[in-house]
Amino acid sequence: MSQTPRFYPVSLPTLGGNELEYVTDAVRSGWISSLGTYVTRFEEEFAAFCEVEHAISVSNGTVAIHLALAVLDVGPGDEVIVPDLSFIATANSVLMCGAKPVFCDVDPVTLCMDPVSAEAAITPATKAIMPVHLYGHPADLVALKSVCDRHNLLMIEDAAEAHGASAYGRKVGGFGTCATFSFYANKNLTTGEGGMITTNDGALAARLRKRRDHAMSPQKRYWHTEMGFNYRITNMQAAVGCAQLEQAEELLGARRRVFDVYQKNLGDVDGLLLNRTAQWADNSYWMVCAEIPGMEDATRETLMARLREKGVDTRPYFYPMSHMPYLERADNPVATTVSQAGLNLPTHAQLNDDDITHISAVFMETVREMELVV
């Protein structure tokens, strides 16, 4: 009787530090909503982690983008340039403001916003550029900041997938007007759900804090001078975040180790590409990426199904956002081609070297059975 193979999920959170102790402390304190010492501590420590002046916690990564755009007065009649290859929240947050997302192409190596394509997409209606740090690799923030400066545009970093990544020796989160992060359970650092906005602009930080909390006047309780939102994080979520930050270097180091073992096992396979990292970048490896150039979506679905039968979970690259039926189609050939050719392999700190070697062997066995590589 054959045994069911062990199942290797794409992602698992690592909660081996003080998470339970801090959450228990928050519960026992009675401060379980948005007021509590862990919220302030989490914001201060995350700002230090990102090497920025201010961090404003919110309930998830999507509302982080929406709040940032809303406070920066992005609205109807405005355009925001976004890379076509990203999770849909990037475009939806622009739509939530009544503005229009304009889709540019991505760089074939970094998979992030192509500065040349972004600049070519600028129109008189453009108000901001929103680079996305995809799968842990930072966008070329120096080149993109130069584009923004030339055209007097805002730059909002969507850093949901890149906690701890660096560009040109600086942590992501402080290059632009502001940056947004997600702490969903599959991220490098997690609070279960949660998000953060980072900035070096004190006046912007104050406005973000106010509108995050219903835009209530700090001088007069229950008096609201403008429309606000209820986008606050809870003290319990922040407690988990504090414990995660204590382990940040260990957790990020584990991601790099996981990639290094995959690279050792799969890096020399003809016809297969793993994550590529630009010389100016420090990749935080949110997900290990495996691309088979020329592979199409239907073939990838078959590959993923066969891998799952053998106990290896995978997930496809994001589809181009402009291909969604409710959005305007854009002609971005790199994003379109790459999105069909790539998938993500199991990437989390609980994988040991033997696990990764086994996953690599199963992957190679399957792609060779399907004659996708030699």
PDB file of C-alpha atoms in Angstrom, residues 33-269:
ATOM      1  CA  SER A  33      -8.156  47.011  19.883  1.00  0.00           C
ATOM      2  CA  SER A  34      -6.183  49.845  18.332  1.00  0.00           C
ATOM      3  CA  LEU A  35      -4.920  51.376  21.570  1.00  0.00           C
ATOM      4  CA  GLY A  36      -2.097  49.682  23.424  1.00  0.00           C
ATOM      5  CA  THR A  37       1.617  49.749  23.927  1.00  0.00           C
ATOM      6  CA  TYR A  38       2.386  47.178  21.252  1.00  0.00           C
ATOM      7  CA  VAL A  39       0.960  49.397  18.484  1.00  0.00           C
ATOM      8  CA  THR A  40       3.340  52.242  19.304  1.00  0.00           C
ATOM      9  CA  ARG A  41       6.239  49.872  19.822  1.00  0.00           C
ATOM     10  CA  PHE A  42       5.599  48.079  16.527  1.00  0.00           C
ATOM     11  CA  GLU A  43       5.516  51.358  14.614  1.00  0.00           C
ATOM     12  CA  GLU A  44       8.710  52.659  16.207  1.00  0.00           C
ATOM     13  CA  GLU A  45      10.605  49.409  15.712  1.00  0.00           C
ATOM     14  CA  PHE A  46       9.447  48.956  12.123  1.00  0.00           C
ATOM     15  CA  ALA A  47      10.518  52.507  11.295  1.00  0.00           C
ATOM     16  CA  ALA A  48      13.956  51.695  12.704  1.00  0.00           C
ATOM     17  CA  PHE A  49      14.031  48.418  10.741  1.00  0.00           C
ATOM     18  CA  CYS A  50      13.308  50.317   7.495  1.00  0.00           C
ATOM     19  CA  GLU A  51      15.696  53.146   8.418  1.00  0.00           C
ATOM     20  CA  VAL A  52      12.957  55.787   8.102  1.00  0.00           C
ATOM     21  CA  GLU A  53      11.545  58.474  10.388  1.00  0.00           C
ATOM     22  CA  HIS A  54       7.903  57.384  10.613  1.00  0.00           C
ATOM     23  CA  ALA A  55       5.805  54.216  10.362  1.00  0.00           C
ATOM     24  CA  ILE A  56       2.005  54.234  10.537  1.00  0.00           C
ATOM     25  CA  SER A  57       0.310  50.893  11.160  1.00  0.00           C
ATOM     26  CA  VAL A  58      -2.924  49.913   9.407  1.00  0.00           C
ATOM     27  CA  SER A  59      -5.200  46.892   9.160  1.00  0.00           C
ATOM     28  CA  ASN A  60      -3.752  45.388   5.954  1.00  0.00           C
ATOM     29  CA  GLY A  61      -1.536  46.102   2.982  1.00  0.00           C
ATOM     30  CA  THR A  62      -4.325  47.055   0.590  1.00  0.00           C
ATOM     31  CA  VAL A  63      -5.694  49.796   2.822  1.00  0.00           C
ATOM     32  CA  ALA A  64      -2.120  50.992   3.344  1.00  0.00           C
ATOM     33  CA  ILE A  65      -1.974  51.826  -0.370  1.00  0.00           C
ATOM     34  CA  HIS A  66      -5.475  53.296  -0.393  1.00  0.00           C
ATOM     35  CA  LEU A  67      -4.833  55.489   2.651  1.00  0.00           C
ATOM     36  CA  ALA A  68      -1.534  56.718   1.217  1.00  0.00           C
ATOM     37  CA  LEU A  69      -3.129  57.633  -2.112  1.00  0.00           C
ATOM     38  CA  ALA A  70      -6.143  59.259  -0.460  1.00  0.00           C
ATOM     39  CA  VAL A  71      -4.034  61.400   1.870  1.00  0.00           C
ATOM     40  CA  LEU A  72      -1.885  62.443  -1.093  1.00  0.00           C
ATOM     41  CA  ASP A  73      -5.082  63.647  -2.801  1.00  0.00           C
ATOM     42  CA  VAL A  74      -4.991  61.140  -5.650  1.00  0.00           C
ATOM     43  CA  GLY A  75      -8.513  61.074  -7.065  1.00  0.00           C
ATOM     44  CA  PRO A  76     -10.779  61.337 -10.105  1.00  0.00           C
ATOM     45  CA  GLY A  77      -8.959  62.603 -13.175  1.00  0.00           C
ATOM     46  CA  ASP A  78      -5.568  61.429 -11.898  1.00  0.00           C
ATOM     47  CA  GLU A  79      -3.477  58.592 -13.298  1.00  0.00           C
ATOM     48  CA  VAL A  80      -1.103  56.387 -11.343  1.00  0.00           C
ATOM     49  CA  ILE A  81       1.487  54.348 -13.257  1.00  0.00           C
ATOM     50  CA  VAL A  82       1.837  50.787 -11.945  1.00  0.00           C
ATOM     51  CA  PRO A  83       3.728  47.731 -13.234  1.00  0.00           C
ATOM     52  CA  ASP A  84       1.442  45.314 -15.033  1.00  0.00           C
ATOM     53  CA  LEU A  85       2.892  42.333 -13.142  1.00  0.00           C
ATOM     54  CA  SER A  86       1.671  42.584  -9.551  1.00  0.00           C
ATOM     55  CA  PHE A  87      -1.029  41.374  -7.195  1.00  0.00           C
ATOM     56  CA  ILE A  88      -4.342  43.005  -8.061  1.00  0.00           C
ATOM     57  CA  ALA A  89      -4.450  45.110  -4.871  1.00  0.00           C
ATOM     58  CA  THR A  90      -1.966  47.495  -6.500  1.00  0.00           C
ATOM     59  CA  ALA A  91      -4.474  48.475  -9.194  1.00  0.00           C
ATOM     60  CA  ASN A  92      -7.592  48.151  -7.039  1.00  0.00           C
ATOM     61  CA  SER A  93      -6.272  50.663  -4.513  1.00  0.00           C
ATOM     62  CA  VAL A  94      -5.929  53.238  -7.285  1.00  0.00           C
ATOM     63  CA  LEU A  95      -9.478  52.509  -8.431  1.00  0.00           C
ATOM     64  CA  MET A  96     -10.724  52.879  -4.854  1.00  0.00           C
ATOM     65  CA  CYS A  97      -9.615  56.522  -5.041  1.00  0.00           C
ATOM     66  CA  GLY A  98     -11.473  57.089  -8.302  1.00  0.00           C
ATOM     67  CA  ALA A  99      -8.177  57.409 -10.171  1.00  0.00           C
ATOM     68  CA  LYS A 100      -6.963  55.408 -13.181  1.00  0.00           C
ATOM     69  CA  PRO A 101      -4.182  52.807 -13.016  1.00  0.00           C
ATOM     70  CA  VAL A 102      -1.925  52.979 -16.073  1.00  0.00           C
ATOM     71  CA  PHE A 103      -0.001  49.769 -16.691  1.00  0.00           C
ATOM     72  CA  CYS A 104       3.649  49.785 -17.759  1.00  0.00           C
ATOM     73  CA  ASP A 105       5.945  46.870 -18.515  1.00  0.00           C
ATOM     74  CA  VAL A 106       8.474  45.178 -16.246  1.00  0.00           C
ATOM     75  CA  ASP A 107      12.163  44.411 -16.452  1.00  0.00           C
ATOM     76  CA  PRO A 108      12.734  40.777 -17.539  1.00  0.00           C
ATOM     77  CA  VAL A 109      15.449  40.235 -14.912  1.00  0.00           C
ATOM     78  CA  THR A 110      14.065  41.911 -11.789  1.00  0.00           C
ATOM     79  CA  LEU A 111      10.370  41.477 -12.774  1.00  0.00           C
ATOM     80  CA  CYS A 112       9.851  44.982 -11.365  1.00  0.00           C
ATOM     81  CA  MET A 113       8.734  48.209 -13.028  1.00  0.00           C
ATOM     82  CA  ASP A 114      10.804  49.114 -16.096  1.00  0.00           C
ATOM     83  CA  PRO A 115      11.811  52.789 -15.660  1.00  0.00           C
ATOM     84  CA  VAL A 116      11.846  53.390 -19.436  1.00  0.00           C
ATOM     85  CA  SER A 117       8.354  51.943 -19.856  1.00  0.00           C
ATOM     86  CA  ALA A 118       7.123  53.897 -16.835  1.00  0.00           C
ATOM     87  CA  GLU A 119       8.411  57.197 -18.193  1.00  0.00           C
ATOM     88  CA  ALA A 120       6.880  56.506 -21.583  1.00  0.00           C
ATOM     89  CA  ALA A 121       3.476  56.075 -19.907  1.00  0.00           C
ATOM     90  CA  ILE A 122       3.451  59.551 -18.353  1.00  0.00           C
ATOM     91  CA  THR A 123       0.676  61.893 -19.497  1.00  0.00           C
ATOM     92  CA  PRO A 124      -0.512  65.301 -18.265  1.00  0.00           C
ATOM     93  CA  ALA A 125      -2.893  63.410 -15.965  1.00  0.00           C
ATOM     94  CA  THR A 126      -0.158  61.386 -14.236  1.00  0.00           C
ATOM     95  CA  LYS A 127       0.112  62.194 -10.539  1.00  0.00           C
ATOM     96  CA  ALA A 128       2.169  59.312  -9.164  1.00  0.00           C
ATOM     97  CA  ILE A 129       4.310  56.323 -10.006  1.00  0.00           C
ATOM     98  CA  MET A 130       3.899  53.212  -7.879  1.00  0.00           C
ATOM     99  CA  PRO A 131       6.762  50.706  -8.264  1.00  0.00           C
ATOM    100  CA  VAL A 132       6.189  47.250  -6.802  1.00  0.00           C
ATOM    101  CA  HIS A 133       9.019  45.254  -5.225  1.00  0.00           C
ATOM    102  CA  LEU A 134       8.005  41.890  -6.651  1.00  0.00           C
ATOM    103  CA  TYR A 135       8.690  38.553  -4.942  1.00  0.00           C
ATOM    104  CA  GLY A 136      11.272  40.221  -2.696  1.00  0.00           C
ATOM    105  CA  HIS A 137      13.310  42.034  -5.362  1.00  0.00           C
ATOM    106  CA  PRO A 138      13.331  45.841  -5.146  1.00  0.00           C
ATOM    107  CA  ALA A 139      12.462  47.992  -8.118  1.00  0.00           C
ATOM    108  CA  ASP A 140      15.168  50.305  -9.459  1.00  0.00           C
ATOM    109  CA  LEU A 141      14.251  53.088  -7.056  1.00  0.00           C
ATOM    110  CA  VAL A 142      17.084  55.409  -8.010  1.00  0.00           C
ATOM    111  CA  ALA A 143      16.104  55.399 -11.687  1.00  0.00           C
ATOM    112  CA  LEU A 144      12.402  55.692 -10.856  1.00  0.00           C
ATOM    113  CA  LYS A 145      12.955  58.514  -8.369  1.00  0.00           C
ATOM    114  CA  SER A 146      14.837  60.353 -11.116  1.00  0.00           C
ATOM    115  CA  VAL A 147      11.838  59.924 -13.421  1.00  0.00           C
ATOM    116  CA  CYS A 148       9.521  61.264 -10.711  1.00  0.00           C
ATOM    117  CA  ASP A 149      11.764  64.247 -10.035  1.00  0.00           C
ATOM    118  CA  ARG A 150      11.970  65.139 -13.739  1.00  0.00           C
ATOM    119  CA  HIS A 151       8.195  65.119 -14.046  1.00  0.00           C
ATOM    120  CA  ASN A 152       7.259  66.377 -10.571  1.00  0.00           C
ATOM    121  CA  LEU A 153       5.449  63.165  -9.626  1.00  0.00           C
ATOM    122  CA  LEU A 154       4.824  61.381  -6.347  1.00  0.00           C
ATOM    123  CA  MET A 155       6.488  57.993  -5.829  1.00  0.00           C
ATOM    124  CA  ILE A 156       4.741  55.444  -3.620  1.00  0.00           C
ATOM    125  CA  GLU A 157       6.619  52.180  -3.091  1.00  0.00           C
ATOM    126  CA  ASP A 158       4.422  49.073  -2.912  1.00  0.00           C
ATOM    127  CA  ALA A 159       6.760  47.088  -0.676  1.00  0.00           C
ATOM    128  CA  ALA A 160       4.214  44.472   0.416  1.00  0.00           C
ATOM    129  CA  GLU A 161       6.524  41.625  -0.618  1.00  0.00           C
ATOM    130  CA  ALA A 162       9.944  43.015   0.238  1.00  0.00           C
ATOM    131  CA  HIS A 163      10.485  43.515   3.966  1.00  0.00           C
ATOM    132  CA  GLY A 164      14.238  43.881   4.440  1.00  0.00           C
ATOM    133  CA  ALA A 165      15.156  44.206   0.770  1.00  0.00           C
ATOM    134  CA  SER A 166      17.625  46.918  -0.243  1.00  0.00           C
ATOM    135  CA  ALA A 167      18.424  48.965  -3.337  1.00  0.00           C
ATOM    136  CA  TYR A 168      21.776  50.695  -3.745  1.00  0.00           C
ATOM    137  CA  GLY A 169      22.624  49.947  -0.116  1.00  0.00           C
ATOM    138  CA  ARG A 170      19.421  51.428   1.339  1.00  0.00           C
ATOM    139  CA  LYS A 171      16.409  49.589   2.726  1.00  0.00           C
ATOM    140  CA  VAL A 172      13.214  49.847   0.707  1.00  0.00           C
ATOM    141  CA  GLY A 173      10.579  52.028   2.328  1.00  0.00           C
ATOM    142  CA  GLY A 174      12.340  55.377   2.366  1.00  0.00           C
ATOM    143  CA  PHE A 175      13.067  56.282  -1.252  1.00  0.00           C
ATOM    144  CA  GLY A 176       9.770  57.821  -2.264  1.00  0.00           C
ATOM    145  CA  THR A 177       7.050  60.005  -0.837  1.00  0.00           C
ATOM    146  CA  CYS A 178       6.006  56.980   1.200  1.00  0.00           C
ATOM    147  CA  ALA A 179       5.953  53.184   1.047  1.00  0.00           C
ATOM    148  CA  THR A 180       3.398  50.540   1.962  1.00  0.00           C
ATOM    149  CA  PHE A 181       3.875  47.089   3.481  1.00  0.00           C
ATOM    150  CA  SER A 182       1.717  44.024   4.124  1.00  0.00           C
ATOM    151  CA  PHE A 183       1.972  41.621   7.064  1.00  0.00           C
ATOM    152  CA  TYR A 184      -0.269  38.866   5.676  1.00  0.00           C
ATOM    153  CA  ALA A 185       0.525  35.384   6.973  1.00  0.00           C
ATOM    154  CA  ASN A 186       2.705  34.427   3.983  1.00  0.00           C
ATOM    155  CA  LYS A 187       4.959  37.484   4.143  1.00  0.00           C
ATOM    156  CA  ASN A 188       8.558  37.573   5.406  1.00  0.00           C
ATOM    157  CA  LEU A 189       7.255  39.254   8.569  1.00  0.00           C
ATOM    158  CA  THR A 190       3.651  38.679   9.596  1.00  0.00           C
ATOM    159  CA  THR A 191       0.942  39.835  11.976  1.00  0.00           C
ATOM    160  CA  GLY A 192      -1.697  37.554  10.388  1.00  0.00           C
ATOM    161  CA  GLU A 193      -3.301  40.593   8.768  1.00  0.00           C
ATOM    162  CA  GLY A 194      -1.858  44.067   8.970  1.00  0.00           C
ATOM    163  CA  GLY A 195      -0.002  46.739   7.081  1.00  0.00           C
ATOM    164  CA  MET A 196       2.284  49.732   7.465  1.00  0.00           C
ATOM    165  CA  ILE A 197       3.040  53.015   5.705  1.00  0.00           C
ATOM    166  CA  THR A 198       6.567  54.402   6.043  1.00  0.00           C
ATOM    167  CA  THR A 199       7.718  57.929   5.267  1.00  0.00           C
ATOM    168  CA  ASN A 200      10.334  60.532   6.144  1.00  0.00           C
ATOM    169  CA  ASP A 201       7.758  63.334   5.898  1.00  0.00           C
ATOM    170  CA  GLY A 202       6.499  64.278   9.354  1.00  0.00           C
ATOM    171  CA  ALA A 203       3.535  66.312   8.112  1.00  0.00           C
ATOM    172  CA  LEU A 204       2.433  63.427   5.863  1.00  0.00           C
ATOM    173  CA  ALA A 205       2.767  60.987   8.770  1.00  0.00           C
ATOM    174  CA  ALA A 206       0.501  63.162  10.916  1.00  0.00           C
ATOM    175  CA  ARG A 207      -2.161  63.294   8.193  1.00  0.00           C
ATOM    176  CA  LEU A 208      -1.960  59.534   7.677  1.00  0.00           C
ATOM    177  CA  ARG A 209      -2.457  58.919  11.399  1.00  0.00           C
ATOM    178  CA  LYS A 210      -5.434  61.257  11.542  1.00  0.00           C
ATOM    179  CA  ARG A 211      -7.304  59.878   8.534  1.00  0.00           C
ATOM    180  CA  ARG A 212      -6.525  56.288   9.553  1.00  0.00           C
ATOM    181  CA  ASP A 213      -8.664  56.946  12.673  1.00  0.00           C
ATOM    182  CA  HIS A 214     -11.850  58.467  11.192  1.00  0.00           C
ATOM    183  CA  ALA A 215     -10.061  61.853  10.844  1.00  0.00           C
ATOM    184  CA  MET A 216     -11.074  62.646  14.402  1.00  0.00           C
ATOM    185  CA  SER A 217      -9.839  65.975  15.703  1.00  0.00           C
ATOM    186  CA  PRO A 218      -7.036  65.509  18.260  1.00  0.00           C
ATOM    187  CA  GLN A 219      -8.356  68.544  20.140  1.00  0.00           C
ATOM    188  CA  LYS A 220     -12.097  67.747  20.146  1.00  0.00           C
ATOM    189  CA  ARG A 221     -13.326  64.175  20.574  1.00  0.00           C
ATOM    190  CA  TYR A 222     -15.920  62.984  18.034  1.00  0.00           C
ATOM    191  CA  TRP A 223     -15.296  66.051  15.873  1.00  0.00           C
ATOM    192  CA  HIS A 224     -14.286  65.250  12.295  1.00  0.00           C
ATOM    193  CA  THR A 225     -12.895  67.909   9.971  1.00  0.00           C
ATOM    194  CA  GLU A 226     -12.670  65.678   6.886  1.00  0.00           C
ATOM    195  CA  MET A 227     -13.568  62.187   5.732  1.00  0.00           C
ATOM    196  CA  GLY A 228     -11.486  59.485   7.390  1.00  0.00           C
ATOM    197  CA  PHE A 229     -11.268  55.705   7.536  1.00  0.00           C
ATOM    198  CA  ASN A 230     -11.212  52.979  10.148  1.00  0.00           C
ATOM    199  CA  TYR A 231      -7.925  51.421   9.041  1.00  0.00           C
ATOM    200  CA  ARG A 232      -6.354  50.750  12.439  1.00  0.00           C
ATOM    201  CA  ILE A 233      -4.355  47.688  13.445  1.00  0.00           C
ATOM    202  CA  THR A 234      -5.127  45.926  16.738  1.00  0.00           C
ATOM    203  CA  ASN A 235      -2.825  45.729  19.733  1.00  0.00           C
ATOM    204  CA  MET A 236      -2.829  41.928  19.407  1.00  0.00           C
ATOM    205  CA  GLN A 237      -1.672  42.039  15.796  1.00  0.00           C
ATOM    206  CA  ALA A 238       0.998  44.578  16.714  1.00  0.00           C
ATOM    207  CA  ALA A 239       2.140  42.276  19.518  1.00  0.00           C
ATOM    208  CA  VAL A 240       2.815  39.556  16.933  1.00  0.00           C
ATOM    209  CA  GLY A 241       4.634  42.124  14.802  1.00  0.00           C
ATOM    210  CA  CYS A 242       6.929  43.087  17.677  1.00  0.00           C
ATOM    211  CA  ALA A 243       7.864  39.448  18.185  1.00  0.00           C
ATOM    212  CA  GLN A 244       8.480  39.030  14.456  1.00  0.00           C
ATOM    213  CA  LEU A 245      10.776  42.048  14.342  1.00  0.00           C
ATOM    214  CA  GLU A 246      12.862  40.530  17.138  1.00  0.00           C
ATOM    215  CA  GLN A 247      13.539  37.629  14.744  1.00  0.00           C
ATOM    216  CA  ALA A 248      13.776  39.678  11.548  1.00  0.00           C
ATOM    217  CA  GLU A 249      17.386  38.909  10.691  1.00  0.00           C
ATOM    218  CA  GLU A 250      16.883  35.209  11.412  1.00  0.00           C
ATOM    219  CA  LEU A 251      13.706  35.035   9.327  1.00  0.00           C
ATOM    220  CA  LEU A 252      15.242  36.908   6.397  1.00  0.00           C
ATOM    221  CA  GLY A 253      18.384  34.809   6.644  1.00  0.00           C
ATOM    222  CA  ALA A 254      16.265  31.681   6.408  1.00  0.00           C
ATOM    223  CA  ARG A 255      14.724  32.905   3.154  1.00  0.00           C
ATOM    224  CA  ARG A 256      18.169  33.476   1.696  1.00  0.00           C
ATOM    225  CA  ARG A 257      19.269  30.003   2.829  1.00  0.00           C
ATOM    226  CA  VAL A 258      16.202  28.443   1.186  1.00  0.00           C
ATOM    227  CA  PHE A 259      16.995  30.182  -2.090  1.00  0.00           C
ATOM    228  CA  ASP A 260      20.664  29.221  -1.904  1.00  0.00           C
ATOM    229  CA  VAL A 261      19.786  25.517  -1.614  1.00  0.00           C
ATOM    230  CA  TYR A 262      17.367  25.755  -4.537  1.00  0.00           C
ATOM    231  CA  GLN A 263      20.088  27.534  -6.495  1.00  0.00           C
ATOM    232  CA  LYS A 264      22.542  24.749  -5.692  1.00  0.00           C
ATOM    233  CA  ASN A 265      20.075  22.086  -6.852  1.00  0.00           C
ATOM    234  CA  LEU A 266      18.438  23.817  -9.826  1.00  0.00           C
ATOM    235  CA  GLY A 267      20.631  26.742 -10.807  1.00  0.00           C
ATOM    236  CA  ASP A 268      22.507  24.947 -13.595  1.00  0.00           C
ATOM    237  CA  VAL A 269      19.484  23.382 -15.316  1.00  0.00           C
TER     238      VAL A 269
END
